[in-house]
Amino acid sequence: MTGQKSGTETSARAGTSRDGASRTRAHSLRNLATQWEMLLVYLLVAVFLVNSFISPYFLNAPNLLDSTFNFMEKAIMALPMMLVIICGDIDISVASNLALTSVFMGMASAAGAHTPVLILVGLVVGSALGWFNGMLITRFAIPSIAVTIGTLSLYRGIASVILGDGAYTVYPRSFAYFGQGYIPGTHVPFELVLFAVLAAGTGFLLHKTSFGRRVYAIGNNQTTTRFSGVNVDRYRLIAFTLNGLAAGIASILLTSRVGSTRPNIATGWELDVITTVVLGGVAITGGRGKIWGVALGVFLLGFLQFGMGLVNIPGQVMNIADGFILIIAIMAPELIRRGRAKASLSARRAAKAP
Amino acid sequence: MKDLFKRRETSLFVIILILAAAVGFRAHDFVTPGNFLFIFKDSSILFVVSIGQFLVILTGGIDLSVASIMGFTGMSVALLDKVNPNMPLVVIILAAMAIGFVLGSFNGLLVSALNIPPIIATLGTLSIYRGFVIVLSGGTWVSADQMAAPFRDFPQASFLGLSNMICIAIVVFAVFAVFLHLTRKGRDIYGIGGNMLASQYVGIDVKKTNFMVFALSGILSGLAGYLWVAFYASAANDSAAGLELQTVAACVVGGVSILGGYGTIAGVLLGSIFIGVVKNALSMIRISPFWQVAIQGFVILLAIVLNTVLDRRAQASMLKRRVL
């Protein structure tokens, strides 16, 4: 829905603006993007300073590395969510997907499966649930928000039907490595390295391949892209399946880290994942965003929440902050853009006047 | 077109009857007048909130924050009542609606003045408002014995032999049926959902209307927040949590198009009763309450897919008729 709407808006605007004007607009948008990423860097530095002011233990390498355990699962989910949002779609079922995938891994583990099988279960179930979202969305041409509201409830519901108020707590010892382990001989968490590798992969896919260019094209104008011969629905289906795969990976990491599965695992995480992506400068209407921004967004939000934990802000209150961060992150570029449009308009008027 | 609407609602009505008969066959307690009264009372809360959700969905948006607004207003008025036990009930109900209006207006501002997509704006306020509940209550809850008698008894009392809850549902139904069908503002809402650009060109103030539907949704959620707290006789930090999905379900089951512009108030009423019957039936035939969320999700998906397929078929047949 959002995709199509933004599509018509862009085309309507492009129709009225002349060549030169659209070139300057593109230029100022690029400017805005780099400025946004610089702003994120400044904010990240500020958060670091505040955190180390609050706690003398914050700014030392092992503690910093350990604190990333708290947000690497969300960070990994943010990567393909970026693809989904750039396509102009959204997926709010990711946290429920994570929970259901974790339940399936718990069942497999209870049946005596070993670590490699558990990993396979996690990857396959996660991808399958993401694929199911994508199928409903593309096959029936239903807006992604509507479908994923349904599966948000369905996946979480199936998880609680299977588990009731029970929990799976028995996992093989070797399974604990993925969420708790370090790269041998260093103090670098496995989760952090995995995120770095996946982020590099996502960046390559988005910025260096024709696949990535087409994803941006779909987000900018779905109709034009379809008429240019791109199988739009296939790309969207791939984006949703990858999103499910990432939820599966996150499920493996989180289940391994906490060592148990309850049906309410990761409740509300969709908010954090979407906030990370939007904070990273990805336009919620699709078509715009860079991997660097999202990577910065991951660490900014992660360390911000870690800092709030340092001063003992309770989780529910932290949600207030998260909600505001999401809204401000969406609002800020829009306001900046408006301010610029006004400034450039008055500049042009001044230039015209003799 | 009108026939299709009619058929949709009658078929939903028949489905509800069949469901009730089937459940009644398994559990005889289900088909007692007392139980039906309970279902109607329970559904009337859902119906009141769902009308707000319906208005927002009609414009092509969605309001995920309704349950958090209910939680916050419910907690606010419960605390207000605890501190001033002598406060008249009318003041309490007006306060609930006023608080709902403020929270709903904030959503409306985000969407209309700042162009934030409704799903994102209300996903944010869903957690903001719920966080406010904890801040307000300090993590505690208000129990039945801390509430004044009129506050607590209102949902159980009746007016002219009809339960107060059902009376409120009837008033809301009547007011919004008139509003949507007989006033210009009401028709504007359908217009925007049907075609936003065209509505703008014919002079409908899209921004103002968008703001209005969120404000109305807030007011109705505020009213429902009081009803919830009084009906269940406790104001907890998580009261009504997750109800936003039930309101979406009630709308789509009732035939409201998730794309906007399409749907009737009678459909929403039947959708709310359907959800209420399913919820009650599950406990009557002793199916674990854990099934409820899964069934709700399944019903939402099925209803959305069916709506889309049926709409498309209806449009195709209309086109065909015109060509011939």
CSV table of C-alpha atoms in Angstrom, one decimal, chain A:
chain,number,residue,atom,x,y,z
A,1,MET,CA,0.0,0.0,0.0
A,2,THR,CA,2.7,2.4,1.0
A,3,GLY,CA,4.7,1.4,-2.0
A,4,GLN,CA,2.0,2.2,-4.4
A,5,LYS,CA,1.1,5.5,-2.7
A,6,SER,CA,4.7,6.7,-2.6
A,7,GLY,CA,5.0,5.6,-6.2
A,8,THR,CA,2.2,7.8,-7.4
A,9,GLU,CA,3.4,10.7,-5.3
A,10,THR,CA,6.9,10.6,-6.7
A,11,SER,CA,5.7,10.3,-10.3
A,12,ALA,CA,3.3,13.2,-9.7
A,13,ARG,CA,6.0,15.3,-8.3
A,14,ALA,CA,8.5,14.3,-11.0
A,15,GLY,CA,5.9,15.3,-13.6
A,16,THR,CA,5.7,18.9,-12.3
A,17,SER,CA,9.3,19.5,-11.6
A,18,ARG,CA,11.7,20.5,-14.4
A,19,ASP,CA,15.0,18.8,-15.2
A,20,GLY,CA,17.2,21.2,-13.3
A,21,ALA,CA,15.0,21.4,-10.3
A,22,SER,CA,14.9,17.6,-10.0
A,23,ARG,CA,18.6,17.4,-10.3
A,24,THR,CA,19.1,19.9,-7.4
A,25,ARG,CA,16.5,18.0,-5.4
A,26,ALA,CA,18.4,14.7,-5.9
A,27,HIS,CA,21.6,16.5,-5.0
A,28,SER,CA,20.1,17.9,-1.8
A,29,LEU,CA,18.7,14.5,-0.9
A,30,ARG,CA,22.1,12.9,-1.2
A,31,ASN,CA,23.4,15.7,0.9
A,32,LEU,CA,20.7,15.0,3.4
A,33,ALA,CA,21.6,11.3,3.5
A,34,THR,CA,25.3,11.9,4.2
A,35,GLN,CA,24.4,14.5,6.8
A,36,TRP,CA,22.0,12.1,8.4
A,37,GLU,CA,24.8,9.6,8.8
A,38,MET,CA,27.1,12.2,10.2
A,39,LEU,CA,24.4,13.2,12.6
A,40,LEU,CA,24.2,9.5,13.7
A,41,VAL,CA,28.0,9.5,14.3
A,42,TYR,CA,27.7,12.6,16.5
A,43,LEU,CA,24.8,11.1,18.4
A,44,LEU,CA,26.7,7.8,18.9
A,45,VAL,CA,29.7,9.8,20.3
A,46,ALA,CA,27.4,11.7,22.6
A,47,VAL,CA,25.8,8.4,23.8
A,48,PHE,CA,29.3,7.0,24.5
A,49,LEU,CA,30.3,10.1,26.5
A,50,VAL,CA,27.1,10.1,28.5
A,51,ASN,CA,27.3,6.4,29.2
A,52,SER,CA,30.9,6.6,30.3
A,53,PHE,CA,30.0,9.5,32.5
A,54,ILE,CA,27.3,7.5,34.1
A,55,SER,CA,29.4,4.3,34.6
A,56,PRO,CA,33.1,4.1,35.0
A,57,TYR,CA,32.9,0.5,33.7
A,58,PHE,CA,31.3,1.4,30.4
A,59,LEU,CA,34.3,2.5,28.4
A,60,ASN,CA,36.6,-0.6,28.4
A,61,ALA,CA,36.9,-3.0,25.6
A,62,PRO,CA,35.7,-6.2,27.1
A,63,ASN,CA,32.6,-4.5,28.6
A,64,LEU,CA,31.8,-2.8,25.4
A,65,LEU,CA,32.1,-6.0,23.4
A,66,ASP,CA,30.0,-7.8,25.9
A,67,SER,CA,27.2,-5.2,25.9
A,68,THR,CA,26.7,-6.0,22.2
A,69,PHE,CA,25.1,-9.3,23.2
A,70,ASN,CA,22.0,-7.3,24.2
A,71,PHE,CA,21.2,-6.1,20.7
A,72,MET,CA,22.9,-8.3,18.1
A,73,GLU,CA,19.8,-10.4,17.5
A,74,LYS,CA,17.7,-7.3,16.7
A,75,ALA,CA,20.6,-5.9,14.6
A,76,ILE,CA,20.6,-9.1,12.4
A,77,MET,CA,16.8,-8.8,12.0
A,78,ALA,CA,17.2,-5.2,10.9
A,79,LEU,CA,19.3,-6.1,7.9
A,80,PRO,CA,16.7,-7.7,5.7
A,81,MET,CA,14.0,-5.6,7.2
A,82,MET,CA,15.9,-2.8,5.4
A,83,LEU,CA,15.3,-4.6,2.1
A,84,VAL,CA,11.6,-5.0,2.9
A,85,ILE,CA,11.2,-1.4,3.9
A,86,ILE,CA,13.2,-0.1,0.9
A,87,CYS,CA,10.8,-2.1,-1.3
A,88,GLY,CA,8.0,0.0,0.3
A,89,ASP,CA,6.7,-2.9,2.4
A,90,ILE,CA,6.8,-3.7,6.1
A,91,ASP,CA,6.8,-6.8,8.2
A,92,ILE,CA,5.6,-6.5,11.8
A,93,SER,CA,5.5,-10.3,12.4
A,94,VAL,CA,9.2,-10.8,12.8
A,95,ALA,CA,9.2,-11.1,16.6
A,96,SER,CA,6.4,-13.6,16.4
A,97,ASN,CA,8.3,-15.5,13.7
A,98,LEU,CA,11.3,-15.6,16.1
A,99,ALA,CA,9.1,-17.0,18.9
A,100,LEU,CA,7.5,-19.7,16.8
A,101,THR,CA,10.9,-20.7,15.3
A,102,SER,CA,12.3,-21.0,18.8
A,103,VAL,CA,9.4,-23.2,19.8
A,104,PHE,CA,10.1,-25.5,16.9
A,105,MET,CA,13.8,-25.7,17.9
A,106,GLY,CA,12.7,-26.5,21.4
A,107,MET,CA,10.5,-29.3,20.2
A,108,ALA,CA,13.3,-30.7,18.1
A,109,SER,CA,15.7,-30.4,21.1
A,110,ALA,CA,13.2,-32.2,23.3
A,111,ALA,CA,13.0,-35.0,20.7
A,112,GLY,CA,16.7,-35.4,21.1
A,113,ALA,CA,18.0,-33.4,18.1
A,114,HIS,CA,21.7,-32.3,18.1
A,115,THR,CA,23.0,-28.8,17.5
A,116,PRO,CA,23.4,-29.0,13.7
A,117,VAL,CA,19.8,-30.2,13.3
A,118,LEU,CA,18.6,-27.4,15.6
A,119,ILE,CA,20.3,-24.8,13.5
A,120,LEU,CA,18.8,-26.3,10.4
A,121,VAL,CA,15.3,-26.3,12.0
A,122,GLY,CA,15.8,-22.6,13.0
A,123,LEU,CA,16.9,-21.5,9.5
A,124,VAL,CA,14.2,-23.5,7.7
A,125,VAL,CA,11.3,-22.6,9.9
A,126,GLY,CA,12.2,-18.9,10.0
A,127,SER,CA,12.5,-18.8,6.2
A,128,ALA,CA,9.3,-20.7,5.7
A,129,LEU,CA,7.3,-18.3,7.9
A,130,GLY,CA,8.8,-15.3,6.1
A,131,TRP,CA,8.0,-17.0,2.7
A,132,PHE,CA,4.4,-17.5,3.9
A,133,ASN,CA,4.1,-13.8,4.5
A,134,GLY,CA,5.5,-13.0,1.1
A,135,MET,CA,3.3,-15.5,-0.6
A,136,LEU,CA,0.1,-14.1,0.9
A,137,ILE,CA,1.2,-10.5,0.1
A,138,THR,CA,2.3,-11.1,-3.5
A,139,ARG,CA,-0.2,-13.8,-4.6
A,140,PHE,CA,-3.3,-12.1,-3.3
A,141,ALA,CA,-1.9,-8.5,-3.7
A,142,ILE,CA,-2.8,-7.7,-0.1
A,143,PRO,CA,-0.9,-4.9,1.7
A,144,SER,CA,2.0,-6.2,3.7
A,145,ILE,CA,0.8,-4.4,6.8
A,146,ALA,CA,-2.5,-6.3,6.8
A,147,VAL,CA,-0.9,-9.7,6.2
A,148,THR,CA,1.8,-9.3,8.9
A,149,ILE,CA,-0.7,-8.0,11.4
A,150,GLY,CA,-2.5,-11.3,10.9
A,151,THR,CA,0.7,-13.4,11.1
A,152,LEU,CA,1.9,-11.4,14.1
A,153,SER,CA,-1.1,-12.8,15.9
A,154,LEU,CA,-1.1,-16.2,14.2
A,155,TYR,CA,2.6,-17.1,14.7
A,156,ARG,CA,2.7,-16.0,18.4
A,157,GLY,CA,-0.6,-17.8,18.9
A,158,ILE,CA,0.6,-21.1,17.5
A,159,ALA,CA,3.7,-20.7,19.7
A,160,SER,CA,1.5,-20.4,22.8
A,161,VAL,CA,-0.8,-23.2,21.7
A,162,ILE,CA,2.2,-25.5,21.5
A,163,LEU,CA,3.8,-24.4,24.7
A,164,GLY,CA,0.9,-23.3,26.9
A,165,ASP,CA,2.4,-21.8,30.0
A,166,GLY,CA,5.3,-24.3,29.8
A,167,ALA,CA,8.9,-23.8,28.5
A,168,TYR,CA,11.6,-25.7,26.7
A,169,THR,CA,14.7,-25.5,28.8
A,170,VAL,CA,16.8,-28.4,27.6
A,171,TYR,CA,19.3,-27.6,24.8
A,172,PRO,CA,22.5,-29.4,23.9
A,173,ARG,CA,25.6,-27.9,25.6
A,174,SER,CA,27.3,-27.1,22.2
A,175,PHE,CA,24.2,-25.1,21.2
A,176,ALA,CA,25.0,-22.4,23.8
A,177,TYR,CA,28.1,-21.3,21.8
A,178,PHE,CA,26.0,-19.3,19.2
A,179,GLY,CA,24.5,-16.9,21.6
A,180,GLN,CA,27.1,-16.9,24.4
A,181,GLY,CA,30.4,-17.8,22.8
A,182,TYR,CA,33.4,-15.8,21.7
A,183,ILE,CA,35.7,-16.2,18.7
A,184,PRO,CA,38.4,-18.5,20.1
A,185,GLY,CA,41.4,-16.7,21.5
A,186,THR,CA,39.7,-13.3,21.5
A,187,HIS,CA,37.0,-11.4,23.5
A,188,VAL,CA,34.9,-10.8,20.4
A,189,PRO,CA,31.4,-12.3,20.7
A,190,PHE,CA,30.4,-14.7,17.9
A,191,GLU,CA,27.1,-12.8,17.5
A,192,LEU,CA,29.0,-9.5,16.7
A,193,VAL,CA,31.2,-11.2,14.0
A,194,LEU,CA,28.1,-12.8,12.5
A,195,PHE,CA,26.4,-9.5,12.4
A,196,ALA,CA,29.4,-7.9,10.7
A,197,VAL,CA,29.6,-10.6,8.1
A,198,LEU,CA,25.8,-10.4,7.4
A,199,ALA,CA,25.9,-6.6,7.3
A,200,ALA,CA,28.7,-6.7,4.7
A,201,GLY,CA,26.7,-9.2,2.7
A,202,THR,CA,23.6,-7.1,2.8
A,203,GLY,CA,25.6,-4.0,1.9
A,204,PHE,CA,27.1,-5.8,-1.1
A,205,LEU,CA,23.7,-7.1,-2.2
A,206,LEU,CA,22.1,-3.6,-1.9
A,207,HIS,CA,24.8,-1.3,-3.2
A,208,LYS,CA,26.8,-3.4,-5.6
A,209,THR,CA,24.4,-5.8,-7.4
A,210,SER,CA,21.6,-5.4,-9.9
A,211,PHE,CA,19.4,-7.1,-7.4
A,212,GLY,CA,20.0,-4.2,-5.0
A,213,ARG,CA,19.3,-1.5,-7.7
A,214,ARG,CA,16.1,-3.2,-8.5
A,215,VAL,CA,15.0,-3.2,-4.8
A,216,TYR,CA,15.5,0.6,-4.8
A,217,ALA,CA,13.7,0.9,-8.0
A,218,ILE,CA,10.7,-1.0,-6.7
A,219,GLY,CA,10.5,1.2,-3.6
A,220,ASN,CA,10.7,4.4,-5.7
A,221,ASN,CA,8.1,3.4,-8.2
A,222,GLN,CA,6.6,-0.1,-8.3
A,223,THR,CA,4.6,0.4,-11.4
A,224,THR,CA,7.4,1.8,-13.5
A,225,THR,CA,9.7,-0.9,-12.3
A,226,ARG,CA,7.1,-3.6,-13.3
A,227,PHE,CA,6.8,-2.0,-16.7
A,228,SER,CA,10.6,-2.0,-17.1
A,229,GLY,CA,10.4,-5.8,-17.0
A,230,VAL,CA,11.3,-6.5,-13.4
A,231,ASN,CA,9.4,-9.3,-11.8
A,232,VAL,CA,8.5,-7.1,-8.8
A,233,ASP,CA,6.6,-9.7,-6.9
A,234,ARG,CA,9.5,-12.1,-7.0
A,235,TYR,CA,11.8,-9.5,-5.5
A,236,ARG,CA,9.3,-8.7,-2.8
A,237,LEU,CA,8.9,-12.5,-2.1
A,238,ILE,CA,12.7,-12.8,-1.8
A,239,ALA,CA,12.9,-9.9,0.6
A,240,PHE,CA,10.2,-11.4,2.9
A,241,THR,CA,11.8,-14.8,2.8
A,242,LEU,CA,15.2,-13.3,3.7
A,243,ASN,CA,13.5,-11.4,6.5
A,244,GLY,CA,12.1,-14.7,7.8
A,245,LEU,CA,15.6,-16.3,7.5
A,246,ALA,CA,17.0,-13.5,9.6
A,247,ALA,CA,14.3,-14.0,12.2
A,248,GLY,CA,15.4,-17.7,12.2
A,249,ILE,CA,19.0,-16.7,12.7
A,250,ALA,CA,18.0,-14.3,15.5
A,251,SER,CA,15.9,-17.1,17.0
A,252,ILE,CA,18.9,-19.4,17.1
A,253,LEU,CA,21.1,-16.8,18.7
A,254,LEU,CA,18.5,-15.7,21.3
A,255,THR,CA,17.4,-19.2,22.2
A,256,SER,CA,21.1,-20.2,22.6
A,257,ARG,CA,21.8,-17.0,24.6
A,258,VAL,CA,18.9,-17.4,27.1
A,259,GLY,CA,18.9,-21.2,27.0
A,260,SER,CA,15.1,-21.5,27.0
A,261,THR,CA,12.0,-20.9,25.0
A,262,ARG,CA,8.9,-19.4,26.3
A,263,PRO,CA,5.9,-18.3,24.1
A,264,ASN,CA,6.4,-14.6,25.1
A,265,ILE,CA,10.1,-14.6,24.0
A,266,ALA,CA,11.0,-11.4,22.1
A,267,THR,CA,7.6,-9.8,22.5
A,268,GLY,CA,7.5,-6.3,21.0
A,269,TRP,CA,10.9,-6.6,19.2
A,270,GLU,CA,9.3,-5.6,15.9
A,271,LEU,CA,9.2,-2.1,17.3
A,272,ASP,CA,13.0,-2.0,18.0
A,273,VAL,CA,13.8,-3.6,14.6
A,274,ILE,CA,11.8,-1.1,12.6
A,275,THR,CA,13.1,1.8,14.8
A,276,THR,CA,16.7,0.7,14.0
A,277,VAL,CA,16.0,0.7,10.3
A,278,VAL,CA,14.3,4.0,10.3
A,279,LEU,CA,16.8,5.6,12.6
A,280,GLY,CA,19.4,4.4,10.1
A,281,GLY,CA,18.0,6.8,7.5
A,282,VAL,CA,15.8,4.3,5.5
A,283,ALA,CA,12.7,6.1,4.3
A,284,ILE,CA,9.6,4.4,5.6
A,285,THR,CA,7.9,5.1,2.2
A,286,GLY,CA,10.6,3.0,0.5
A,287,GLY,CA,13.3,3.6,-2.1
A,288,ARG,CA,16.0,5.2,0.1
A,289,GLY,CA,18.5,4.1,2.7
A,290,LYS,CA,22.1,2.9,3.1
A,291,ILE,CA,23.7,0.0,5.0
A,292,TRP,CA,26.1,2.4,6.8
A,293,GLY,CA,23.1,4.3,8.2
A,294,VAL,CA,21.5,1.1,9.5
A,295,ALA,CA,24.7,-0.2,11.0
A,296,LEU,CA,25.1,3.1,12.8
A,297,GLY,CA,21.4,3.0,13.9
A,298,VAL,CA,22.1,-0.5,15.4
A,299,PHE,CA,24.8,0.7,17.6
A,300,LEU,CA,23.2,4.0,18.5
A,301,LEU,CA,19.9,2.4,19.6
A,302,GLY,CA,21.8,-0.5,21.2
A,303,PHE,CA,24.1,1.7,23.3
A,304,LEU,CA,21.3,4.1,24.1
A,305,GLN,CA,19.2,1.3,25.6
A,306,PHE,CA,22.3,-0.1,27.3
A,307,GLY,CA,22.8,3.3,28.9
A,308,MET,CA,19.2,3.5,30.0
A,309,GLY,CA,19.8,0.1,31.6
A,310,LEU,CA,22.9,1.5,33.4
A,311,VAL,CA,20.7,4.0,35.2
A,312,ASN,CA,18.2,1.3,36.0
A,313,ILE,CA,15.3,2.6,33.9
A,314,PRO,CA,12.7,-0.2,33.9
A,315,GLY,CA,11.9,-1.9,30.6
A,316,GLN,CA,8.4,-0.6,30.3
A,317,VAL,CA,9.6,3.0,30.7
A,318,MET,CA,12.3,2.3,28.2
A,319,ASN,CA,9.5,1.5,25.7
A,320,ILE,CA,8.4,5.1,26.0
A,321,ALA,CA,11.8,6.2,24.9
A,322,ASP,CA,11.9,3.7,22.1
A,323,GLY,CA,8.5,4.9,20.8
A,324,PHE,CA,9.6,8.5,20.8
A,325,ILE,CA,12.9,7.6,19.1
A,326,LEU,CA,11.0,5.9,16.4
A,327,ILE,CA,8.7,8.9,15.9
A,328,ILE,CA,11.5,11.4,16.0
A,329,ALA,CA,13.6,9.4,13.6
A,330,ILE,CA,10.8,9.4,11.1
A,331,MET,CA,9.9,13.0,11.7
A,332,ALA,CA,13.4,14.6,11.6
A,333,PRO,CA,14.3,14.0,7.9
A,334,GLU,CA,10.8,15.1,6.9
A,335,LEU,CA,11.2,18.3,8.8
A,336,ILE,CA,14.7,18.9,7.5
A,337,ARG,CA,13.5,18.3,4.0
A,338,ARG,CA,10.6,20.8,4.4
A,339,GLY,CA,13.0,23.4,5.8
A,340,ARG,CA,15.3,22.9,2.9
A,341,ALA,CA,12.5,23.1,0.3
A,342,LYS,CA,11.4,26.4,1.9
A,343,ALA,CA,15.0,27.7,1.9
A,344,SER,CA,15.7,26.8,-1.7
A,345,LEU,CA,12.4,28.3,-2.8
A,346,SER,CA,13.2,31.6,-1.1
A,347,ALA,CA,16.7,31.5,-2.5
A,348,ARG,CA,15.3,31.0,-6.0
A,349,ARG,CA,12.9,33.8,-5.5
A,350,ALA,CA,15.7,36.1,-4.3
A,351,ALA,CA,17.8,35.1,-7.4
A,352,LYS,CA,14.9,35.9,-9.7
A,353,ALA,CA,14.2,39.3,-8.2
A,354,PRO,CA,16.4,41.9,-9.9
